[in-house]
Amino acid sequence: MQRIRLRYTKRGRLRFTSHRDFQRAFERALRRSAVPMAYSAGFTPHPKVSYANAAPTGVASEAEYLEIGLAAVRDPEQLRAQLDESLPAGLDVIDAVEVRTPNFVERLEASEWLVRLDGVEPVEAALAVARFLAEEKVEVERRTKNGVRVFDARGAVAALEAVESQVDGVTDTAVGTDRDVRTGRACAILRLVVRHATPAVRPDDVLSGLRATADLAPPVPAEVTRLAQGPLDEESGTVTDPLALDRAAAPAG
Amino acid sequence: MTVESVFPRLEALLPHVQKPIQYVGGELNSTVKDWDACDVRWALMYPDAYEVGLPNQGVMILYEVLNEREGVLAERTYSVWPDLEALMREHDVPQFTVDAHRPVKAFDVFGLSFSTELGYTNMLTALDLAGIPLEAKDRTDEDPIVLAGGHAAFNPEPIADFLDCAVIGDGEQAVLDITEIIRAWKAEGRPGGRDELLLRLARTGGVYVPRFYDVEYLADGRIGRVVPNAPGVPWRVSKHTVMDLDEWPYPKQPLVPLAETVHERMSVEIFRGCTRGCRFCQAGMITRPVRERSITGIGEMVERGLKATGFEEVGLLSLSSADHTEIGDIAKGLADRYTEDKIGLSLPSTRVDAFNIDLANELSRNGRRSGLTFAPEGGSERMRKVINKMVSEEDLIRTVATAYGNGWRQVKLYFMCGLPTETDEDVLQIGEMAKNVIQKGREVTGQNDIRCTVSIGGFVPKPHTPFQWAPQLSAEATDARLAKLRDSIRGDRKYGKNIGYRYHDGKPGIVEGLLSRGDRRVGAIIRAVYEDGGRFDGWREYFSYDRWMACAEKGLAGTGVDVDWYTTRERSYEEVLPWDHLDSGLDKDWLWEDWQDALEEVEVDDCRWTPCFDCGVCPQMDTHIQIGPTGKKMLPLTVVNK
Ligand code: B12
Ligand code: SF4
C-alpha cells in the first residue's frame, strides 16, 4: 500500500468549515477524482484516511495535514493537483509527499499563528505582548463540556510578537481572496508560536491571557490563521516543514 | 446598478453563531452569475434551516433550470436560526442569498418553496429581515414579486395577504414562462408598475394573484364565493404539469454542501405522480398523472450525478418507488454497475404490496442492510378500506416472513391515527399487527430477538383530497386513543418488550390542520404568531401550541369562526372550499364520490392498471399517463481513465 501525506488549507470564508465537514468533503473529492483508495476491512469499509491536529472551526489555516492509503501507486504531485481541482476553492491541497518516515504526528511540535485584531491600535498590542511575555505564568479559563478549566497559557508560547500592521502582504494572502478591500481602520497583527502540549493552548487562550495581563479587549472577534505546523526550532522560535524528512528520504530523480 | 455583497458585514457575526458554515455558500456545483449581465433575477428560498432546505430537490431543480438560461440568474436563501437572526437585526444585516450574499430585496422575484405549511412563519421572518413589507398591499416597485410554489401552495389562502402570487404544480416550465413575462415587462420600461406585471401574470391562467380575487363570506362564516375583480383574470387558476421527464433531467449537477444536511445522497426522481389513490394523500392527488422517467434516462442521471458529487448513495425518489414498471431492472442495473464503487441504493417509499425480496436484495447488495419500513397506515382491515390503502394483513405477514427468511431482523411500520370513522378498536389493531409480525418472525427464524417498531402520526385532512370534507380528530381524542394503544402494547408480556412505540402527540396536527384547510382569515393568526416570536414550527423545540391557540383567539376575534371550525368540523357537499378556485384538475364531484365510497368502505383501483376511474385530471389538464416498460436495459458503462 502506498501512503501519501498531504498539506491542505482552509482559506477565506471556508475557514468556517468544521473538521467533520472537511472530512466529508474530502472523502467525496476522493470519489469524484476516482483516487484508488485502500479500504479498511470490516462490515462497513472506510477509505484509509488519517487526519492530524485539525484547526478549530472559524480558524483559517495554511498548514493542515492528512495521510491517505492507496490501493495503487500514484504520483504524489499529480494526485495533489487532482484533489485540489476536485475540492472547493479555499480548501486547497498545496503539497504532497510519499510517506517514507514514521511518527509524523510527533513531528508536529508547534504551530505558528497569525492573529489579526481589527480595531486595536498596534502600539497597544505591542504593549500587551510585552506584559504577557514578562510573566512566567498566565492563568486563563476555558469553558469546556465538563465545566470551566483553569490552566497556564504562557508556558507553551515559544514566540509572540506584534508585527507591522499592513493592509496587504502577509495578511491578505493568509486571509484569502474573497474579502473586501480593507478600510484604513486601526488593526494590530500578532505572530504567535505555540508548542503543542497538554492541555492544548490555542490562540484564543493566548488572547485571554493578553486580556488578563494587559486588559487587551478587541472590539471584534480576532481573525486567526495557522501559518505552519511542524518541528520547532527553539533558537529562532520558528516552525519548519514537517514534510521535509519524507522529501529528503525520497530516492533521487 | 451593481448590488453589493453583505458578506463582509455577515462575516463579523459568524464567529458568534452555531454552525456558521451553513451561511457561507460555496457549495460544490453552486453558481454565481454576473449581476449586471442578467435582466431577470430570482432569489429562491426553502423556508427552513439550511440542513433541511439544501437537499430539497424542488429548489435545486429550479435553481439549475433558471441559471442555465442566458440573462437569468438564480440564487438561494434559507431560514437563519434565531441566534443569527438576533445579530442580523442588531447589526442591520438583511436576509441574504448564500451564493453571492446579495440582499434578497434586490432581486426581481422572491420564490418560496413550501412542501409543508409549517414554513409560513419562517417566510415572514425572511420578508422582514429582507426589508420587504410583510403584506403584499404595502409593497412598492422597489420590492421583489413574492411568489409561492410547492405542495402547500395548492391552498395558498392562509398566506394570501403575504403573497403577490402563487404557482401550483410542476415548476420547471412555469418559472421560465414567468421569467419571459418579467423580461418583456422590464424591457418595455415597466409599464404600469407591479400591478401591471401581476395582471399580465394572472391573465396567463397559470399564476394565482390573490389580490385579483375577492372572497365573500356568508353570515355563518362559510365562504359565499370567490370572484375575480380585474378584467381578463380567469375564475380558476390551473396547475402546471411537465410531461416527459426525460426532457427535464434535473438536477444535473446536484449541490454538495460542506455542512451536514438531512439528506446526504444523490437523488433521482424516477417518476412523478401516483395513482394508487390513497385517500389521505395530498401528494398523490395533486401530482397526477403518473409520469415515469425511463430506465435509460435514470441511468444517465445517476452516472452524471455521481461524477459531479462523489456521493456514496443513490436515492430512487418518488411517491411509491417500487411501483416503477421497470424498478427491478433499474435496481439490478445500478447495483451491477456500481458494485466496485460501493454505492448504496435506497428507495424512500415502498409499499407492502410492491415489495419483493429480489428488489430488496439488490438494494442492499452494495451497502448495509438496514431495517425494512412499510406504511400500512391503517391498523385494521376496515380502516385500510376507508383510506383505500389496499394492503391485507396476510400480504404484510407474507412479505415480512420472506424478509425475515432472508436475513432481516427489524421491521418498522408507519400508521396514522385520527382517520375518518376510526374507533379505538381500529387503533388497537396496530398493536395486534405488530404482535403478529413478531410472532411470524420468531417462527421463521427460530429466534426470539425480533423487533418491530410502530410509528404513528396524527392524520391531518388536506385540500384536494377526498378527505378535504372530513372532521379532524381533536388533539385530546388523539392523545387518549394513542395512550390506550400504548398501554395495550406495554401490557403485553409475550411481545411488549420487542415492540418499539413512537408517536406524535395531537397538538401540532391541529395547527397543521388549521393552516392546511384555512382561508384568508387565518393569515392574521400567522402574522400574530410571527410577531410573538414564532419560528421554525416544524421543529419540536420551537413549536408552541399555546402560542398558536392564543394568537388564534386574537386573530379570529369578530369573525364568528374558531380553530375547531377549521379543524374538527365536517364540511358539506355545498360548501365553497377556500381552494376551489385553484384547479388541480381533480373533479370535485369525483372527490366527493370517493369520500362517500370511503365512508362505505368501498375501494377504488389504480388507473395505471385498470380502466380509468375518471378523477378528471387527464381531460382537464390535457395530460396522460406515461409509463413503461420501455423494454430497454441499463447499459453497463465502459470503464474510462484507468
Ligand atoms: C425526500 C423527501 C423528504 C426528505 C427531504 C426533504 C427536503 N428537504 O427536500 C426528508 C426526509 C427530510 C423529508 C422530510 C419531510 N417530509 Co418529505 N418527502 C420527500 C419526498 C420523498 C421527495 C420530495 C421531492 O424531492 N420531490 C421532488 C421535487 C422535485 O418536487 P417538489 O419539491 O414538490 O418541487 C416541484 C414543485 O412543487 C414546484 N415547486 C417547488 N417549489 C417551488 C417554488 C416556486 C417558486 C415554484 C414556482 C415552484 C415550486 O417545482 C418543483 C419541480 O417541479 C416527498 C414525496 C415526493 N415524491 O414528492 C416527500 C414529501 C414531500 N414529504 C412529506 C412530508 C409530510 C415530510 C415531513 C413533514 C415529514 C415529517 N412529518 O417530518 C418532513 C418535512 C421536512 C421539511 N421541513 O421540509 C410529504 C408532504 C405531504 C403534503 N404536502 O401534504 C410528502 C409529499 C410525502 C407524502 N406522500 O406524504 N421529506
Ligand atoms: S383522469 Fe383517469 S387516467 Fe387520468 S389520472 Fe385520473 S384516473 Fe388516472
Coordinates of N, CA and C in Angstrom, one line a residue, chain B residues 315-467:
Chain B
G315 N -30.5 7.7 -4.0 CA -31.9 7.5 -3.6 C -32.8 7.6 -4.8
L316 N -33.6 6.5 -5.0 CA -34.5 6.5 -6.1 C -35.8 7.0 -5.6
L317 N -36.1 8.3 -5.9 CA -37.1 9.0 -5.2 C -38.4 9.0 -6.0
S318 N -39.5 8.9 -5.3 CA -40.8 9.2 -5.9 C -41.8 8.9 -4.8
L319 N -43.1 8.9 -5.1 CA -44.1 8.7 -4.1 C -44.2 7.3 -3.7
S320 N -43.9 6.4 -4.6 CA -44.0 5.0 -4.3 C -43.1 4.2 -5.2
S321 N -41.8 4.3 -4.9 CA -40.8 4.0 -5.9 C -40.8 2.5 -6.4
A322 N -41.3 1.6 -5.6 CA -41.3 0.2 -6.1 C -42.3 0.0 -7.2
D323 N -43.2 1.0 -7.4 CA -44.2 0.9 -8.5 C -43.7 1.3 -9.9
H324 N -42.5 1.7 -10.0 CA -42.0 2.0 -11.4 C -42.0 0.7 -12.2
T325 N -42.5 0.7 -13.4 CA -42.7 -0.5 -14.2 C -41.4 -1.3 -14.4
E326 N -40.2 -0.6 -14.3 CA -39.0 -1.3 -14.5 C -38.1 -1.3 -13.3
I327 N -38.7 -1.2 -12.1 CA -37.8 -1.0 -10.9 C -36.8 -2.1 -10.7
G328 N -37.2 -3.4 -11.0 CA -36.3 -4.5 -10.8 C -35.1 -4.3 -11.7
D329 N -35.3 -4.0 -13.0 CA -34.1 -3.8 -13.8 C -33.3 -2.6 -13.5
I330 N -34.0 -1.6 -13.0 CA -33.2 -0.4 -12.6 C -32.3 -0.7 -11.4
A331 N -32.9 -1.3 -10.4 CA -32.1 -1.6 -9.2 C -31.0 -2.6 -9.5
K332 N -31.2 -3.6 -10.3 CA -30.2 -4.6 -10.7 C -29.1 -3.9 -11.5
G333 N -29.6 -3.1 -12.5 CA -28.6 -2.4 -13.4 C -27.7 -1.5 -12.6
L334 N -28.2 -0.8 -11.6 CA -27.4 0.1 -10.8 C -26.5 -0.6 -9.9
A335 N -27.0 -1.7 -9.3 CA -26.2 -2.4 -8.3 C -25.0 -3.1 -9.1
D336 N -25.3 -3.6 -10.3 CA -24.2 -4.2 -11.1 C -23.2 -3.2 -11.4
R337 N -23.7 -2.1 -11.9 CA -22.8 -1.0 -12.4 C -21.8 -0.5 -11.3
Y338 N -22.3 -0.4 -10.1 CA -21.5 0.3 -9.0 C -21.1 -0.7 -7.9
T339 N -21.0 -2.0 -8.3 CA -20.5 -2.9 -7.2 C -19.1 -2.5 -6.7
E340 N -18.2 -2.1 -7.6 CA -16.9 -1.8 -7.2 C -16.8 -0.5 -6.4
D341 N -17.6 0.4 -6.7 CA -17.6 1.7 -6.1 C -18.3 1.8 -4.8
K342 N -18.9 0.6 -4.4 CA -19.6 0.6 -3.1 C -20.7 1.6 -3.0
I343 N -21.4 1.8 -4.0 CA -22.5 2.8 -4.0 C -23.8 2.1 -3.5
G344 N -24.4 2.7 -2.4 CA -25.6 2.1 -1.9 C -26.8 2.6 -2.6
L345 N -27.9 1.9 -2.6 CA -29.2 2.3 -3.2 C -30.2 2.4 -2.2
S346 N -31.2 3.3 -2.3 CA -32.3 3.3 -1.4 C -33.5 3.8 -2.1
L347 N -34.7 3.3 -1.6 CA -36.0 3.7 -2.1 C -36.7 4.3 -0.9
P348 N -37.0 5.6 -0.9 CA -37.6 6.2 0.3 C -39.0 5.7 0.6
S349 N -39.8 5.3 -0.4 CA -41.2 4.9 -0.2 C -41.5 3.6 -0.8
T350 N -41.7 2.6 0.0 CA -42.0 1.3 -0.6 C -43.4 0.8 0.0
R351 N -44.2 0.4 -0.9 CA -45.5 -0.2 -0.5 C -45.4 -1.7 -0.2
V352 N -46.1 -2.1 0.8 CA -46.0 -3.5 1.1 C -46.3 -4.4 -0.1
D353 N -47.3 -4.1 -0.9 CA -47.7 -5.0 -2.0 C -46.7 -4.9 -3.1
A354 N -45.9 -3.8 -3.2 CA -45.0 -3.7 -4.3 C -43.6 -4.3 -3.9
F355 N -43.5 -4.6 -2.6 CA -42.2 -5.1 -2.1 C -41.9 -6.5 -2.7
N356 N -40.7 -6.7 -3.2 CA -40.3 -8.1 -3.4 C -38.9 -8.3 -3.0
I357 N -38.6 -9.5 -2.6 CA -37.3 -9.8 -2.0 C -36.1 -9.6 -2.9
D358 N -36.3 -9.9 -4.2 CA -35.2 -9.7 -5.1 C -34.8 -8.2 -5.2
L359 N -35.8 -7.4 -5.2 CA -35.6 -6.0 -5.2 C -34.8 -5.5 -3.9
A360 N -35.3 -6.0 -2.8 CA -34.7 -5.6 -1.6 C -33.2 -6.1 -1.5
N361 N -33.0 -7.3 -2.1 CA -31.6 -7.8 -2.1 C -30.7 -6.9 -3.0
E362 N -31.3 -6.5 -4.1 CA -30.5 -5.7 -5.0 C -30.1 -4.4 -4.3
L363 N -31.1 -3.8 -3.6 CA -30.9 -2.5 -2.9 C -29.8 -2.6 -1.8
S364 N -29.7 -3.8 -1.2 CA -28.8 -3.8 0.0 C -27.5 -4.4 -0.5
R365 N -27.3 -4.8 -1.7 CA -26.1 -5.5 -2.2 C -24.8 -4.8 -1.9
N366 N -24.8 -3.5 -2.3 CA -23.5 -2.8 -2.2 C -23.4 -2.0 -0.9
G367 N -24.4 -2.1 0.0 CA -24.3 -1.3 1.2 C -24.8 -2.1 2.4
R368 N -25.3 -1.4 3.3 CA -25.7 -2.0 4.5 C -27.2 -2.5 4.4
R369 N -27.5 -3.5 5.1 CA -28.8 -4.0 5.2 C -29.5 -3.3 6.4
S370 N -30.3 -2.3 6.1 CA -30.9 -1.5 7.2 C -32.3 -2.2 7.4
G371 N -33.0 -1.7 8.3 CA -34.3 -2.3 8.6 C -35.3 -2.1 7.5
L372 N -36.4 -2.8 7.5 CA -37.4 -2.6 6.4 C -38.5 -1.7 6.9
T373 N -39.0 -0.9 6.1 CA -40.0 0.0 6.5 C -41.3 -0.1 5.6
F374 N -42.4 -0.3 6.2 CA -43.7 -0.3 5.4 C -44.7 0.7 6.0
A375 N -45.6 1.1 5.2 CA -46.6 2.0 5.7 C -48.0 1.5 5.5
P376 N -48.5 0.6 6.3 CA -49.9 0.2 6.1 C -50.9 1.3 6.5
E377 N -50.5 2.3 7.2 CA -51.2 3.5 7.5 C -52.5 3.2 8.4
G378 N -53.2 2.2 8.1 CA -54.4 1.9 9.0 C -54.2 0.6 9.7
G379 N -54.6 0.5 11.0 CA -54.3 -0.7 11.8 C -55.2 -1.8 11.4
S380 N -56.5 -1.5 11.1 CA -57.5 -2.6 10.9 C -57.8 -2.7 9.4
E381 N -58.2 -3.8 9.0 CA -58.6 -4.1 7.6 C -59.7 -3.0 7.2
R382 N -60.6 -2.8 8.1 CA -61.7 -1.9 7.8 C -61.1 -0.5 7.5
M383 N -60.2 -0.1 8.3 CA -59.6 1.3 8.2 C -58.9 1.4 6.8
R384 N -58.2 0.3 6.5 CA -57.4 0.4 5.2 C -58.4 0.5 4.0
K385 N -59.6 -0.1 4.2 CA -60.6 0.1 3.1 C -61.0 1.6 3.0
V386 N -61.2 2.1 4.2 CA -61.7 3.5 4.2 C -60.7 4.4 3.5
I387 N -59.4 4.2 3.8 CA -58.4 5.1 3.2 C -57.9 4.6 1.8
N388 N -58.4 3.5 1.4 CA -58.0 2.9 0.1 C -56.6 2.6 0.0
K389 N -56.1 2.0 1.1 CA -54.7 1.5 1.1 C -54.9 0.0 1.0
M390 N -54.8 -0.5 -0.2 CA -55.3 -1.9 -0.4 C -54.2 -2.9 0.0
V391 N -54.0 -3.0 1.3 CA -53.0 -4.0 1.8 C -53.7 -4.9 2.8
S392 N -53.6 -6.2 2.6 CA -54.2 -7.0 3.6 C -53.2 -7.4 4.6
E393 N -53.7 -7.8 5.8 CA -52.7 -8.3 6.8 C -51.9 -9.5 6.3
E394 N -52.6 -10.4 5.6 CA -51.9 -11.6 5.1 C -50.8 -11.1 4.2
D395 N -51.0 -10.2 3.3 CA -49.9 -9.7 2.4 C -48.7 -9.2 3.3
L396 N -49.1 -8.4 4.3 CA -48.0 -7.9 5.1 C -47.2 -9.0 5.8
I397 N -47.9 -9.9 6.4 CA -47.3 -11.0 7.1 C -46.4 -11.9 6.1
R398 N -47.0 -12.1 5.0 CA -46.2 -12.9 4.0 C -44.9 -12.2 3.6
T399 N -45.0 -10.9 3.3 CA -43.9 -10.1 3.0 C -42.8 -10.1 4.1
V400 N -43.3 -9.9 5.3 CA -42.4 -9.9 6.4 C -41.7 -11.2 6.6
A401 N -42.5 -12.3 6.4 CA -41.9 -13.6 6.6 C -40.8 -13.8 5.6
T402 N -41.0 -13.4 4.4 CA -39.9 -13.6 3.4 C -38.7 -12.8 3.8
A403 N -38.9 -11.5 4.3 CA -37.8 -10.7 4.7 C -37.0 -11.3 5.8
Y404 N -37.8 -11.8 6.8 CA -37.1 -12.5 7.9 C -36.3 -13.7 7.5
G405 N -36.9 -14.4 6.6 CA -36.3 -15.6 6.0 C -35.0 -15.2 5.3
N406 N -34.9 -14.0 4.8 CA -33.7 -13.6 4.0 C -32.7 -12.8 4.9
G407 N -32.9 -12.8 6.2 CA -31.9 -12.2 7.0 C -32.2 -10.9 7.6
W408 N -33.4 -10.3 7.3 CA -33.7 -9.0 8.0 C -34.2 -9.3 9.4
R409 N -34.0 -8.4 10.3 CA -34.4 -8.7 11.7 C -35.2 -7.6 12.3
Q410 N -35.4 -6.5 11.5 CA -36.0 -5.3 12.0 C -37.1 -4.9 11.1
V411 N -38.3 -4.6 11.5 CA -39.3 -4.1 10.7 C -39.9 -2.9 11.3
K412 N -40.1 -1.8 10.5 CA -40.7 -0.6 11.0 C -42.1 -0.4 10.3
L413 N -43.1 -0.1 11.0 CA -44.4 0.1 10.4 C -44.9 1.5 10.7
Y414 N -45.4 2.2 9.7 CA -46.0 3.5 9.9 C -47.5 3.5 9.8
F415 N -48.1 4.2 10.7 CA -49.6 4.3 10.8 C -50.0 5.7 11.0
M416 N -51.3 5.9 10.8 CA -51.9 7.2 11.2 C -53.0 7.0 12.2
C417 N -53.2 8.0 13.0 CA -54.3 7.9 14.0 C -55.2 9.1 13.7
G418 N -56.5 8.9 13.9 CA -57.5 10.0 13.7 C -58.1 10.0 12.3
L419 N -58.0 8.9 11.6 CA -58.6 8.8 10.3 C -60.1 8.8 10.3
P420 N -60.8 9.2 9.3 CA -62.2 9.3 9.3 C -62.9 8.0 9.7
T421 N -63.9 8.0 10.5 CA -64.7 6.9 11.0 C -63.9 6.0 12.0
E422 N -62.7 6.3 12.3 CA -61.8 5.5 13.2 C -62.4 5.4 14.6
T423 N -62.2 4.2 15.2 CA -62.6 4.0 16.6 C -61.4 3.5 17.4
D424 N -61.5 3.4 18.7 CA -60.4 2.9 19.5 C -60.0 1.5 19.0
E425 N -61.0 0.7 18.7 CA -60.7 -0.6 18.2 C -59.8 -0.7 17.0
D426 N -60.0 0.2 16.1 CA -59.2 0.2 14.8 C -57.7 0.5 15.2
V427 N -57.5 1.4 16.1 CA -56.2 1.8 16.5 C -55.5 0.7 17.3
L428 N -56.3 0.0 18.2 CA -55.7 -1.1 19.0 C -55.2 -2.2 18.1
Q429 N -55.8 -2.3 16.9 CA -55.3 -3.3 15.9 C -53.9 -3.1 15.5
I430 N -53.4 -1.9 15.7 CA -52.0 -1.7 15.3 C -51.1 -2.6 16.2
G431 N -51.4 -2.6 17.4 CA -50.6 -3.5 18.4 C -50.7 -4.9 18.0
E432 N -51.9 -5.3 17.5 CA -52.1 -6.8 17.1 C -51.2 -7.1 15.9
M433 N -51.2 -6.1 15.0 CA -50.4 -6.3 13.8 C -48.9 -6.5 14.2
A434 N -48.5 -5.7 15.1 CA -47.1 -5.7 15.5 C -46.8 -7.1 16.1
K435 N -47.7 -7.6 16.9 CA -47.5 -8.9 17.6 C -47.4 -10.0 16.5
N436 N -48.3 -9.9 15.5 CA -48.4 -11.0 14.5 C -47.1 -11.0 13.7
V437 N -46.5 -9.7 13.5 CA -45.3 -9.6 12.7 C -44.2 -10.3 13.5
I438 N -44.1 -10.0 14.8 CA -43.0 -10.6 15.6 C -43.2 -12.1 15.7
Q439 N -44.4 -12.5 15.9 CA -44.6 -14.0 16.0 C -44.2 -14.7 14.8
K440 N -44.5 -14.1 13.6 CA -44.1 -14.7 12.4 C -42.6 -14.7 12.3
G441 N -42.0 -13.6 12.7 CA -40.5 -13.5 12.6 C -39.9 -14.6 13.5
R442 N -40.4 -14.8 14.7 CA -39.9 -15.9 15.5 C -40.0 -17.2 14.9
E443 N -41.2 -17.4 14.3 CA -41.5 -18.7 13.7 C -40.5 -19.0 12.6
V444 N -40.3 -18.0 11.7 CA -39.4 -18.2 10.5 C -38.0 -18.4 10.9
T445 N -37.5 -17.6 11.9 CA -36.1 -17.6 12.2 C -35.7 -18.5 13.3
G446 N -36.7 -18.9 14.1 CA -36.4 -19.7 15.3 C -35.7 -18.9 16.4
Q447 N -35.7 -17.6 16.2 CA -35.0 -16.7 17.2 C -36.0 -15.8 17.9
N448 N -35.6 -15.3 19.1 CA -36.5 -14.5 19.9 C -36.3 -13.0 19.7
D449 N -35.1 -12.6 19.2 CA -34.7 -11.2 19.2 C -35.2 -10.5 17.9
I450 N -36.5 -10.6 17.7 CA -37.1 -10.0 16.5 C -37.8 -8.7 17.0
R451 N -37.5 -7.6 16.3 CA -38.1 -6.3 16.7 C -39.1 -5.8 15.7
C452 N -40.1 -5.1 16.2 CA -41.0 -4.4 15.3 C -41.3 -3.0 15.9
T453 N -41.1 -2.0 15.1 CA -41.3 -0.7 15.7 C -42.6 -0.1 14.9
V454 N -43.5 0.4 15.7 CA -44.6 1.1 15.1 C -44.5 2.6 15.3
S455 N -44.7 3.3 14.3 CA -44.6 4.8 14.4 C -45.9 5.4 13.9
I456 N -46.5 6.3 14.8 CA -47.8 6.7 14.5 C -47.9 8.2 14.4
G457 N -48.4 8.7 13.3 CA -48.6 10.2 13.2 C -50.1 10.5 13.2
G458 N -50.4 11.7 13.5 CA -51.8 12.1 13.5 C -52.2 12.5 12.1
F459 N -53.4 12.1 11.7 CA -53.9 12.4 10.4 C -54.4 13.8 10.3
V460 N -54.0 14.5 9.2 CA -54.4 15.9 9.0 C -55.1 15.9 7.7
P461 N -56.4 16.2 7.6 CA -57.1 16.3 6.3 C -56.5 17.4 5.4
K462 N -56.4 17.1 4.1 CA -55.7 18.1 3.3 C -56.6 18.5 2.1
P463 N -56.4 19.7 1.6 CA -57.2 20.2 0.4 C -56.9 19.3 -0.8
H464 N -57.8 19.2 -1.7 CA -57.7 18.5 -3.0 C -57.6 17.0 -2.7
T465 N -58.1 16.5 -1.6 CA -58.2 15.1 -1.4 C -59.7 14.7 -1.1
P466 N -60.0 13.4 -1.2 CA -61.4 13.0 -0.8 C -61.7 13.3 0.7
F467 N -60.6 13.5 1.5 CA -60.9 13.7 2.9 C -60.9 15.2 3.2

